[in-house]
CSV table of C-alpha atoms and ligand atoms in Angstrom, one decimal:
chain,number,residue,atom,x,y,z
A,162,MET,CA,-0.1,-0.2,0.2
A,163,PRO,CA,1.5,3.4,-1.1
A,164,GLN,CA,2.3,5.0,2.2
A,165,GLY,CA,0.0,8.3,1.7
A,166,ALA,CA,-2.8,5.7,1.9
A,167,LEU,CA,-1.2,3.4,4.3
A,168,ARG,CA,-1.7,6.8,6.8
A,169,ARG,CA,-5.1,7.6,5.6
A,170,SER,CA,-6.3,4.1,6.6
A,171,LEU,CA,-4.4,4.1,9.6
A,172,VAL,CA,-5.8,7.2,11.1
A,173,SER,CA,-9.1,8.0,9.1
A,174,LEU,CA,-8.2,10.8,6.6
A,175,ALA,CA,-10.5,11.7,4.1
A,176,PRO,CA,-9.7,11.2,0.7
A,177,ASP,CA,-9.5,15.3,0.1
A,178,TYR,CA,-7.4,15.4,3.4
A,179,ALA,CA,-5.2,18.4,3.3
A,180,ALA,CA,-2.7,19.7,6.0
A,181,THR,CA,-3.7,23.4,5.8
A,182,SER,CA,-6.0,25.4,7.0
A,183,PHE,CA,-9.6,25.2,6.9
A,184,TRP,CA,-10.5,28.8,6.8
A,185,ALA,CA,-8.5,29.6,3.6
A,186,GLU,CA,-11.0,27.6,1.9
A,187,ASP,CA,-13.5,30.6,1.7
A,188,ALA,CA,-11.5,33.6,2.3
A,189,GLU,CA,-8.0,35.0,1.0
A,190,PHE,CA,-4.7,36.3,2.7
A,191,PRO,CA,-4.6,39.4,2.1
A,192,ARG,CA,-1.7,40.4,-0.8
A,193,GLY,CA,0.2,43.2,0.9
A,194,SER,CA,2.2,45.7,-0.9
A,195,GLU,CA,4.2,45.2,-3.7
A,196,ALA,CA,5.8,48.1,-4.1
A,197,TRP,CA,9.9,48.4,-3.2
A,198,LEU,CA,10.7,48.9,0.3
A,199,PRO,CA,10.7,52.4,1.3
A,200,ALA,CA,14.3,53.2,2.8
A,201,SER,CA,12.7,54.8,5.8
A,202,ALA,CA,9.4,55.4,8.2
A,203,ASP,CA,8.7,56.5,11.3
A,204,VAL,CA,7.7,53.3,12.6
A,205,VAL,CA,8.2,49.3,11.6
A,206,VAL,CA,6.0,46.9,13.0
A,207,VAL,CA,7.3,43.3,13.0
A,208,GLY,CA,4.2,40.9,12.2
A,209,ALA,CA,1.7,41.2,10.7
A,210,GLY,CA,-1.1,39.7,12.8
A,211,TYR,CA,-4.0,41.1,14.6
A,212,THR,CA,-1.4,42.9,17.0
A,213,GLY,CA,0.6,44.1,14.5
A,214,LEU,CA,-2.3,45.5,12.1
A,215,ALA,CA,-4.2,46.9,15.0
A,216,ALA,CA,-1.2,48.9,16.5
A,217,ALA,CA,-0.2,50.2,12.9
A,218,ARG,CA,-3.5,51.8,11.9
A,219,GLU,CA,-3.3,53.5,15.4
A,220,THR,CA,0.3,55.0,14.5
A,221,ALA,CA,-0.7,55.3,11.0
A,222,LEU,CA,-3.8,57.3,12.1
A,223,ALA,CA,-1.5,60.1,14.1
A,224,GLY,CA,0.2,60.9,10.9
A,225,LYS,CA,3.6,58.2,10.9
A,226,SER,CA,4.4,56.6,8.1
A,227,THR,CA,3.8,52.9,9.3
A,228,VAL,CA,5.5,49.8,7.6
A,229,VAL,CA,4.4,46.8,8.7
A,230,LEU,CA,6.7,43.5,7.9
A,231,ASP,CA,5.7,40.0,7.8
A,232,ALA,CA,8.1,37.0,7.5
A,233,GLY,CA,5.2,35.0,5.5
A,234,PRO,CA,1.6,36.0,4.4
A,235,ILE,CA,0.2,38.8,6.2
A,236,GLY,CA,-1.7,37.0,9.0
A,237,GLY,CA,0.5,33.9,8.4
A,238,GLY,CA,1.0,33.5,12.5
A,239,CYS,CA,-2.5,32.5,14.3
A,240,SER,CA,-3.8,35.1,13.1
A,241,SER,CA,-5.3,33.4,10.2
A,242,ARG,CA,-5.8,29.9,11.8
A,243,ASN,CA,-7.2,30.3,15.1
A,244,GLY,CA,-10.2,28.4,16.2
A,245,GLY,CA,-12.6,31.5,16.0
A,246,GLN,CA,-13.6,31.6,19.6
A,247,VAL,CA,-14.1,35.0,21.3
A,248,GLY,CA,-14.5,35.5,24.5
A,249,PHE,CA,-13.6,36.9,27.7
A,250,SER,CA,-10.0,35.5,27.9
A,251,VAL,CA,-8.2,37.1,31.2
A,252,ARG,CA,-6.4,33.8,32.2
A,253,PRO,CA,-5.3,34.3,36.1
A,254,GLU,CA,-8.2,34.5,38.6
A,255,PHE,CA,-9.0,37.6,40.1
A,256,ALA,CA,-8.2,36.7,43.4
A,257,ASP,CA,-4.8,36.1,41.9
A,258,LEU,CA,-4.3,38.8,40.6
A,259,ALA,CA,-5.0,41.0,43.3
A,260,ARG,CA,-3.2,39.0,45.6
A,261,ARG,CA,0.1,39.9,42.8
A,262,HIS,CA,-0.7,43.4,41.8
A,263,GLY,CA,-3.5,44.6,44.5
A,264,GLU,CA,-7.2,45.1,43.5
A,265,GLY,CA,-6.8,47.9,41.7
A,266,VAL,CA,-4.4,46.7,38.9
A,267,ALA,CA,-6.5,43.5,39.1
A,268,THR,CA,-9.9,45.4,38.5
A,269,GLY,CA,-8.3,47.6,35.7
A,270,ILE,CA,-7.3,43.8,34.2
A,271,TYR,CA,-10.2,42.4,34.4
A,272,ARG,CA,-12.0,45.6,33.1
A,273,GLU,CA,-10.0,45.6,29.9
A,274,GLY,CA,-10.7,41.9,29.2
A,275,LEU,CA,-14.4,42.9,29.1
A,276,GLU,CA,-13.8,45.9,27.2
A,277,ALA,CA,-11.7,43.9,24.4
A,278,VAL,CA,-14.7,41.3,24.1
A,279,ALA,CA,-17.3,44.5,23.4
A,280,GLU,CA,-14.7,46.7,21.3
A,281,LEU,CA,-14.3,43.4,19.2
A,282,ARG,CA,-18.3,42.8,19.3
A,283,ALA,CA,-19.0,46.5,18.4
A,284,LEU,CA,-16.1,46.9,15.4
A,285,ALA,CA,-17.8,43.5,13.9
A,286,HIS,CA,-21.1,45.0,13.7
A,287,THR,CA,-20.1,48.0,11.8
A,288,ALA,CA,-20.7,48.6,8.4
A,289,GLY,CA,-18.0,46.9,6.2
A,290,PHE,CA,-16.4,45.2,8.9
A,291,ASP,CA,-17.0,41.2,8.1
A,292,CYS,CA,-15.6,38.4,10.5
A,293,ASP,CA,-18.5,36.4,10.7
A,294,TRP,CA,-19.6,37.3,14.0
A,295,ARG,CA,-22.1,34.5,15.4
A,296,GLY,CA,-23.1,35.2,18.9
A,297,VAL,CA,-23.5,31.7,20.0
A,298,GLY,CA,-22.6,31.6,23.3
A,299,CYS,CA,-19.7,29.2,25.0
A,300,PHE,CA,-20.5,26.2,27.2
A,301,TYR,CA,-17.9,25.6,29.5
A,302,GLY,CA,-17.9,21.5,30.6
A,303,ALA,CA,-17.1,20.7,34.1
A,304,HIS,CA,-14.4,17.6,33.4
A,305,THR,CA,-15.1,16.2,37.0
A,306,PRO,CA,-17.9,16.9,39.8
A,307,ARG,CA,-15.4,18.5,41.7
A,308,HIS,CA,-14.8,20.9,38.8
A,309,PHE,CA,-18.6,21.8,38.5
A,310,GLU,CA,-18.7,22.6,42.1
A,311,VAL,CA,-15.3,25.2,41.5
A,312,LEU,CA,-17.3,26.1,38.2
A,313,ARG,CA,-20.3,26.7,40.0
A,314,ARG,CA,-18.7,28.6,43.3
A,315,ALA,CA,-16.6,30.7,40.8
A,316,ALA,CA,-20.2,31.8,39.0
A,317,ASP,CA,-21.5,32.8,42.3
A,318,SER,CA,-18.7,34.8,43.3
A,319,GLN,CA,-17.9,37.2,40.2
A,320,PRO,CA,-16.0,40.2,40.9
A,321,ALA,CA,-18.0,43.1,41.8
A,322,GLY,CA,-18.9,45.1,39.0
A,323,LEU,CA,-17.2,42.9,36.4
A,324,GLU,CA,-19.5,40.5,36.3
A,325,GLN,CA,-20.7,38.7,32.8
A,326,GLN,CA,-23.6,36.6,31.9
A,327,ILE,CA,-23.2,33.2,33.3
A,328,ARG,CA,-25.6,30.1,33.4
A,329,VAL,CA,-25.1,27.3,35.3
A,330,VAL,CA,-25.8,23.9,33.9
A,331,PRO,CA,-26.3,20.9,36.2
A,332,ARG,CA,-25.5,17.2,34.5
A,333,ALA,CA,-29.4,17.0,34.4
A,334,ALA,CA,-29.9,19.4,31.9
A,335,GLN,CA,-26.4,18.8,29.9
A,336,ALA,CA,-28.2,17.5,27.4
A,337,GLU,CA,-29.9,20.8,26.1
A,338,GLU,CA,-26.2,22.0,25.6
A,339,ILE,CA,-24.5,19.3,24.2
A,340,GLY,CA,-25.0,15.8,23.0
A,341,SER,CA,-22.2,13.6,25.0
A,342,SER,CA,-22.3,12.8,28.6
A,343,PHE,CA,-18.7,13.6,28.9
A,344,TYR,CA,-19.1,16.3,31.3
A,345,HIS,CA,-20.5,16.5,34.9
A,346,GLY,CA,-22.3,20.1,34.1
A,347,GLY,CA,-20.8,23.2,32.9
A,348,LEU,CA,-21.4,26.8,32.7
A,349,VAL,CA,-22.7,28.7,29.6
A,350,TYR,CA,-21.6,32.0,28.2
A,351,PRO,CA,-24.3,33.6,26.4
A,352,ASP,CA,-22.2,36.4,25.3
A,353,ASP,CA,-19.0,34.7,23.5
A,354,ALA,CA,-18.9,34.6,19.8
A,355,ALA,CA,-17.6,32.6,16.9
A,356,ILE,CA,-15.7,34.5,14.3
A,357,HIS,CA,-13.9,33.4,10.9
A,358,PRO,CA,-10.3,34.9,11.7
A,359,LEU,CA,-8.9,35.0,8.7
A,360,LYS,CA,-12.2,37.0,7.7
A,361,LEU,CA,-11.1,39.2,10.5
A,362,LEU,CA,-7.7,39.5,9.4
A,363,ASN,CA,-8.5,40.8,6.0
A,364,ALA,CA,-10.9,43.6,8.2
A,365,LEU,CA,-8.2,44.7,10.5
A,366,TYR,CA,-6.1,44.9,7.4
A,367,GLY,CA,-8.6,47.0,5.6
A,368,ARG,CA,-8.8,49.3,8.6
A,369,ALA,CA,-4.8,49.3,8.6
A,370,SER,CA,-4.3,50.0,5.4
A,371,SER,CA,-7.0,52.5,5.0
A,372,ALA,CA,-5.4,54.6,7.7
A,373,GLY,CA,-2.3,54.3,5.7
A,374,ALA,CA,0.1,51.8,6.8
A,375,VAL,CA,2.1,49.8,4.0
A,376,ALA,CA,1.9,45.6,5.0
A,377,TYR,CA,4.7,43.9,3.0
A,378,ALA,CA,4.4,39.9,3.2
A,379,ASP,CA,7.6,37.3,2.7
A,380,CYS,CA,9.9,40.3,4.2
A,381,PRO,CA,11.1,39.0,7.5
A,382,VAL,CA,13.0,41.1,9.6
A,383,LEU,CA,16.5,39.8,9.6
A,384,ALA,CA,18.2,42.1,12.6
A,385,LEU,CA,17.7,45.0,14.4
A,386,GLU,CA,20.5,47.4,14.9
A,387,ARG,CA,20.2,50.7,17.2
A,388,SER,CA,21.1,53.7,15.1
A,389,ARG,CA,21.5,57.6,16.5
A,390,ASP,CA,17.9,58.1,15.9
A,391,GLY,CA,16.2,54.7,16.1
A,392,PHE,CA,16.9,51.5,14.4
A,393,ALA,CA,18.3,50.0,11.2
A,394,VAL,CA,15.7,47.0,10.4
A,395,ARG,CA,17.6,44.5,7.9
A,396,THR,CA,15.3,42.5,5.7
A,397,PRO,CA,16.5,40.2,2.3
A,398,HIS,CA,15.1,43.6,0.0
A,399,GLY,CA,16.9,45.9,1.6
A,400,THR,CA,17.4,48.2,5.2
A,401,LEU,CA,14.9,50.3,6.6
A,402,ARG,CA,15.4,53.5,9.0
A,403,ALA,CA,13.0,53.5,11.6
A,404,GLY,CA,12.3,56.0,14.1
A,405,GLN,CA,10.2,53.5,16.3
A,406,VAL,CA,10.0,49.7,16.5
A,407,LEU,CA,7.4,47.5,17.7
A,408,ILE,CA,8.0,43.7,18.2
A,409,ALA,CA,4.4,41.7,17.2
A,410,THR,CA,5.7,38.7,16.8
A,411,ASN,CA,3.5,36.9,19.7
A,412,GLY,CA,4.7,32.8,19.3
A,413,TYR,CA,6.8,33.2,16.7
A,414,THR,CA,8.9,35.6,18.7
A,415,GLY,CA,13.0,34.7,17.4
A,416,PRO,CA,16.5,35.6,17.5
A,417,VAL,CA,15.8,39.2,16.5
A,418,SER,CA,14.6,40.1,19.5
A,419,PRO,CA,16.1,37.5,22.1
A,420,TRP,CA,15.0,39.9,25.2
A,421,HIS,CA,11.6,39.3,24.4
A,422,ARG,CA,12.2,35.8,23.2
A,423,ARG,CA,13.6,35.1,26.8
A,424,ARG,CA,10.1,35.8,28.2
A,425,VAL,CA,7.7,34.1,26.0
A,426,VAL,CA,6.9,30.5,25.8
A,427,PRO,CA,6.0,29.0,22.2
A,428,ILE,CA,3.3,26.4,22.0
A,429,GLY,CA,1.9,24.6,19.3
A,430,SER,CA,-2.1,24.6,19.2
A,431,TYR,CA,-3.6,22.2,16.6
A,432,ILE,CA,-6.8,21.7,14.9
A,433,ILE,CA,-8.8,19.2,12.9
A,434,ALA,CA,-11.7,19.7,10.8
A,435,THR,CA,-14.1,16.9,9.6
A,436,GLU,CA,-15.1,15.8,6.5
A,437,PRO,CA,-18.4,17.5,6.1
A,438,LEU,CA,-21.4,15.6,8.3
A,439,ASP,CA,-24.9,15.3,8.1
A,440,PRO,CA,-26.1,18.6,9.8
A,441,ALA,CA,-28.9,16.9,12.0
A,442,LEU,CA,-25.6,15.4,13.8
A,443,VAL,CA,-23.9,18.5,14.1
A,444,THR,CA,-26.8,19.7,15.9
A,445,ARG,CA,-27.4,17.0,17.9
A,446,LEU,CA,-23.8,16.8,19.1
A,447,ILE,CA,-23.8,21.0,19.7
A,448,PRO,CA,-27.2,22.1,19.6
A,449,HIS,CA,-27.2,25.8,20.0
A,450,GLY,CA,-23.7,25.8,17.7
A,451,ARG,CA,-21.8,27.0,20.5
A,452,ASN,CA,-18.3,27.5,20.8
A,453,LEU,CA,-17.4,24.4,23.7
A,454,VAL,CA,-14.1,24.3,25.9
A,455,ASP,CA,-13.7,22.5,29.3
A,456,THR,CA,-12.1,22.7,32.3
A,457,ARG,CA,-9.0,20.4,32.0
A,458,HIS,CA,-5.3,21.6,31.9
A,459,VAL,CA,-4.3,20.1,28.5
A,460,VAL,CA,-7.0,22.7,26.4
A,461,VAL,CA,-9.6,21.3,24.0
A,462,TYR,CA,-11.4,23.4,22.3
A,463,VAL,CA,-14.5,22.7,19.8
A,464,ARG,CA,-17.4,24.7,17.4
A,465,PRO,CA,-19.2,23.6,14.4
A,466,SER,CA,-17.9,25.4,11.4
A,467,PRO,CA,-20.1,28.6,10.3
A,468,ASP,CA,-22.3,26.4,7.6
A,469,GLY,CA,-22.8,23.9,10.3
A,470,ARG,CA,-21.6,20.4,8.1
A,471,ARG,CA,-18.0,20.1,9.8
A,472,ILE,CA,-17.0,19.9,13.8
A,473,LEU,CA,-13.6,21.7,14.5
A,474,PHE,CA,-12.1,20.3,17.1
A,475,GLY,CA,-8.5,22.1,18.5
A,476,GLY,CA,-6.5,20.9,21.5
A,477,ARG,CA,-2.5,20.7,22.4
A,478,ALA,CA,-2.2,17.3,21.0
A,479,ALA,CA,2.0,18.1,21.3
A,480,ALA,CA,4.4,20.8,22.2
A,481,ARG,CA,6.0,21.3,19.1
A,482,GLU,CA,5.4,18.5,16.2
A,483,PRO,CA,5.8,20.6,13.1
A,484,ASP,CA,4.2,17.7,11.0
A,485,VAL,CA,0.4,18.1,12.0
A,486,THR,CA,-0.7,15.3,10.3
A,487,ARG,CA,1.2,13.1,12.9
A,488,CYS,CA,-1.2,14.8,15.9
A,489,VAL,CA,-4.4,13.7,13.6
A,490,PRO,CA,-4.5,10.2,15.4
A,491,ARG,CA,-4.5,12.0,18.8
A,492,LEU,CA,-7.0,14.7,18.2
A,493,LYS,CA,-9.3,12.5,16.6
A,494,ALA,CA,-9.0,10.4,19.9
A,495,MET,CA,-10.0,13.3,21.8
A,496,MET,CA,-12.4,14.0,20.0
A,497,THR,CA,-13.8,10.7,20.2
A,498,GLU,CA,-13.5,11.0,24.1
A,499,VAL,CA,-15.7,14.0,23.9
A,500,PHE,CA,-18.6,12.6,20.8
A,501,PRO,CA,-18.0,8.7,20.8
A,502,GLU,CA,-20.8,9.4,17.8
A,503,LEU,CA,-17.4,10.6,15.8
A,504,ALA,CA,-15.8,7.7,16.0
A,505,ARG,CA,-16.0,6.4,12.3
A,506,VAL,CA,-15.7,10.4,10.9
A,507,ARG,CA,-13.2,10.8,8.8
A,508,ILE,CA,-10.6,14.1,9.2
A,509,SER,CA,-10.1,16.6,6.1
A,510,ARG,CA,-8.2,19.0,7.7
A,511,ALA,CA,-5.7,19.3,10.1
A,512,TRP,CA,-3.2,23.0,11.1
A,513,MET,CA,-1.2,23.9,13.4
A,514,GLY,CA,0.2,27.5,15.0
A,515,PHE,CA,2.5,28.6,17.9
A,516,VAL,CA,0.9,30.6,20.4
A,517,ALA,CA,2.7,32.5,23.1
A,518,PHE,CA,2.5,32.0,27.1
A,519,THR,CA,4.5,34.0,29.8
A,520,PHE,CA,5.4,33.1,32.9
A,521,ASP,CA,2.4,35.1,34.6
A,522,SER,CA,-0.1,34.3,32.0
A,523,LEU,CA,-0.7,37.8,31.4
A,524,PRO,CA,-0.1,39.3,28.2
A,525,HIS,CA,2.2,42.4,27.9
A,526,LEU,CA,3.0,45.6,26.5
A,527,GLY,CA,5.4,48.4,26.6
A,528,SER,CA,9.0,49.5,25.9
A,529,ARG,CA,12.8,48.4,26.6
A,530,ASP,CA,15.3,50.5,25.5
A,531,GLY,CA,13.0,52.4,23.1
A,532,LEU,CA,11.8,49.1,21.7
A,533,PHE,CA,8.2,48.5,22.0
A,534,HIS,CA,7.0,45.2,22.1
A,535,CYS,CA,2.9,43.5,22.7
A,536,MET,CA,2.6,39.8,23.4
A,537,GLY,CA,1.9,36.8,25.3
A,538,TYR,CA,-1.8,36.2,24.9
A,539,CYS,CA,-1.4,33.0,26.9
A,540,GLY,CA,-3.3,30.8,24.3
A,541,SER,CA,-6.8,33.0,23.6
A,542,GLY,CA,-5.5,36.3,21.9
A,543,ILE,CA,-8.6,37.2,19.8
A,544,THR,CA,-9.9,39.7,21.4
A,545,LEU,CA,-6.7,40.6,23.8
A,546,SER,CA,-4.4,40.8,20.5
A,547,THR,CA,-6.5,43.4,19.1
A,548,TYR,CA,-7.7,45.5,22.3
A,549,TYR,CA,-4.2,45.7,23.2
A,550,GLY,CA,-2.2,46.5,19.7
A,551,ARG,CA,-4.6,49.3,19.5
A,552,LYS,CA,-3.6,50.3,22.7
A,553,ILE,CA,0.7,49.9,22.5
A,554,GLY,CA,-0.2,51.6,18.8
A,555,ARG,CA,-1.6,54.8,20.6
A,556,GLN,CA,1.7,54.5,23.1
A,557,ILE,CA,4.1,54.4,20.2
A,558,ALA,CA,2.4,57.8,18.4
A,559,GLY,CA,2.1,59.0,22.2
A,560,ALA,CA,-1.6,59.5,21.9
A,561,ALA,CA,-4.5,59.6,24.0
A,562,GLY,CA,-6.0,56.4,25.5
A,563,GLY,CA,-3.0,54.2,25.2
A,564,GLU,CA,-2.3,53.5,29.3
A,565,THR,CA,-3.6,50.2,30.1
A,566,ALA,CA,-3.6,48.3,33.4
A,567,LEU,CA,-0.5,46.1,32.3
A,568,ASP,CA,1.6,49.1,32.0
A,569,GLY,CA,4.6,48.5,34.4
A,570,LEU,CA,3.8,45.1,35.4
A,571,PRO,CA,7.2,43.4,35.3
A,572,PHE,CA,7.6,41.4,32.4
A,573,THR,CA,9.6,38.1,33.8
A,574,THR,CA,11.7,35.0,32.4
A,575,ARG,CA,13.0,32.3,34.3
A,576,PRO,CA,17.1,31.2,34.6
A,577,LEU,CA,18.1,28.7,31.9
A,578,TYR,CA,15.2,29.9,29.4
A,579,GLY,CA,16.3,31.2,26.0
A,580,GLY,CA,13.0,30.7,23.9
A,581,ARG,CA,13.2,27.0,23.4
A,582,PRO,CA,10.6,25.3,25.9
A,583,TRP,CA,12.8,22.0,26.7
A,584,PHE,CA,10.5,21.5,29.3
A,585,MET,CA,7.0,21.2,27.6
A,586,PRO,CA,7.2,17.6,26.9
A,587,ALA,CA,7.3,16.8,30.0
A,588,ALA,CA,5.1,19.5,31.5
A,589,ILE,CA,2.3,18.2,28.8
A,590,LEU,CA,2.9,15.0,30.0
A,591,GLY,CA,2.3,16.2,33.9
A,592,TYR,CA,-0.8,17.9,32.7
A,593,ARG,CA,-2.3,14.6,31.0
A,594,LEU,CA,-1.6,13.0,34.2
A,595,ARG,CA,-3.6,15.3,36.4
A,596,ASP,CA,-6.2,15.4,33.8
A,597,TRP,CA,-6.4,11.8,34.1
A,598,LEU,CA,-6.6,12.0,37.8
A,599,GLY,CA,-9.3,14.6,37.8
A,600,TRP,CA,-7.3,16.9,39.7
B,726,FAD,C1,-4.6,26.8,16.4
B,726,FAD,C2,-5.2,28.0,17.1
B,726,FAD,C3,-6.3,28.3,17.2
B,726,FAD,C4,-6.3,29.5,18.4
B,726,FAD,N1,-7.4,29.4,18.6
B,726,FAD,C5,-8.1,30.9,19.5
B,726,FAD,C6,-9.1,31.2,19.7
B,726,FAD,O1,-10.0,30.0,19.3
B,726,FAD,N2,-9.5,31.7,20.1
B,726,FAD,C7,-8.3,32.7,20.7
B,726,FAD,O2,-8.9,34.1,21.4
B,726,FAD,N3,-7.3,32.7,20.5
B,726,FAD,C8,-7.0,31.7,19.7
B,726,FAD,N4,-5.9,31.6,19.2
B,726,FAD,C9,-4.4,32.6,19.6
B,726,FAD,C10,-4.6,33.7,18.5
B,726,FAD,O3,-5.1,33.1,17.6
B,726,FAD,C11,-3.3,34.5,19.0
B,726,FAD,O4,-3.4,34.9,20.4
B,726,FAD,C12,-3.5,35.9,18.2
B,726,FAD,O5,-3.9,36.0,16.5
B,726,FAD,C13,-2.3,36.8,18.1
B,726,FAD,O6,-2.2,37.2,17.2
B,726,FAD,P1,-0.7,38.4,17.3
B,726,FAD,O7,-0.8,38.8,16.1
B,726,FAD,O8,-0.3,38.8,18.3
B,726,FAD,O9,0.4,36.8,16.8
B,726,FAD,P2,0.5,36.0,15.3
B,726,FAD,O10,-0.8,36.2,14.4
B,726,FAD,O11,1.0,34.8,15.5
B,726,FAD,O12,1.4,37.0,14.1
B,726,FAD,C14,2.8,37.1,14.7
B,726,FAD,C15,3.4,37.4,12.9
B,726,FAD,O13,4.8,38.0,13.2
B,726,FAD,C16,6.1,37.1,12.4
B,726,FAD,N5,7.0,37.4,12.2
B,726,FAD,C17,8.0,36.6,13.6
B,726,FAD,N6,9.3,36.6,13.1
B,726,FAD,C18,9.4,37.7,12.2
B,726,FAD,C19,10.4,38.3,12.1
B,726,FAD,N7,11.6,38.1,12.4
B,726,FAD,N8,10.0,39.2,11.1
B,726,FAD,C20,8.8,39.2,9.9
B,726,FAD,N9,7.7,38.9,10.7
B,726,FAD,C21,8.2,38.2,12.0
B,726,FAD,C22,5.1,35.7,12.1
B,726,FAD,O14,5.1,35.2,10.4
B,726,FAD,C23,3.7,36.1,12.2
B,726,FAD,O15,2.4,36.4,11.2
B,726,FAD,C24,-5.3,30.2,18.4
B,726,FAD,C25,-4.4,29.9,18.2
B,726,FAD,C26,-4.1,28.8,17.1
B,726,FAD,C27,-2.7,28.4,16.6
């Protein structure tokens, strides 16, 4: 049997299987500028994802000539290929943040997390801004009875003035939310939404371009050298002089900015899309078309495709496996654990990207020695990257409204960490063990 056919039969790949993002089927990547690189710009943004494009719009609006450079396609990092699940994404618990930074900072960070969702929602409802926003809500499944009690208590004790709408769903009523008995009840966040990530990228690109920013694809920054009045930005297509530079490379932060690289941990996030299914089956498994996540340490995220014919299932199937097809069997097994009915379904797309975790589980933005940065969304960055991207753009431009609750928080690293997360395979194994034990 030829090797391709053997692989297909082993992991039940569909005949049209491709290791490419499902989102590229009905949307295109922005092309970027085909002009020569200019000799100089007031602002150069490294990385053309949501962060870089949101920031570039602000600096361009403030009258600064702005160039955005990406090593690959515009948005070729996470911003074209994520799960499209939109919700409140601040990771640390409020009490934990308050203990570390005081109640005022914790309140500010939580308020910004809520504002980030509200702003994207408002943008998505603006005429001409197309990101397929669907206000479907999210079901957060409890992996164990104890997790359900923790969720229920958290829903009842939200920080005052920062409440989200939450509905507690006991196991007995769970069938209304999910066609699976895998969970022990959960919470519904009715205000969460689903978007089309590549369409969102195009919409943000359109806004940055119409403000005057110019983005270039396939133009990796090879080195940044400080000069008397800013930076020399070296690329294979020439060197630009830049007054100010923003590092917006998140999980793709590399040797160009070693200080930042030591402060983010790139982790692979992997997704599969099933072959087209009977829409009645999809509706039976996910009755309200909601996003689904759960309380396990090794995260999974699930949603129907916008046309309701496929299920997209994502998770941390590996730490850094570059061949996404090798992760399909594990993802398929994870999916079947939640939805046994999908055991015989074939997989038609698989893809991955690198998200960036930080050592305090918060995003960070600001500047160090004149070099600006904004990164570290810890796996859920659709709302936070567009929000903090806008904020850092204003900080660079010296415009009003750039301040954030994160300003001045230390962006820490760990001894022996240089940017390669050698400890991740062991960490993921440990998390799997904890999930298995139900901790
Ligand atoms: C599979 C997957 C699923 C996800 N699902 C969700 C979800 O459902 N909800 C959610 O909120 N978040 C999700 N995320 C996370 C979210 O997509 C990211 O947090 C967000 O897109 C980060 O945007 P960014 O612009 O900061 O980084 P990116 O979009 O990753 O952009 C960084 C860019 O920097 C470029 N770059 C790096 N080095 C250089 C260089 N030297 N020169 C030029 N360019 C360079 C890269 O090419 C890349 O395009 C997911 C991520 C993945 C991978």
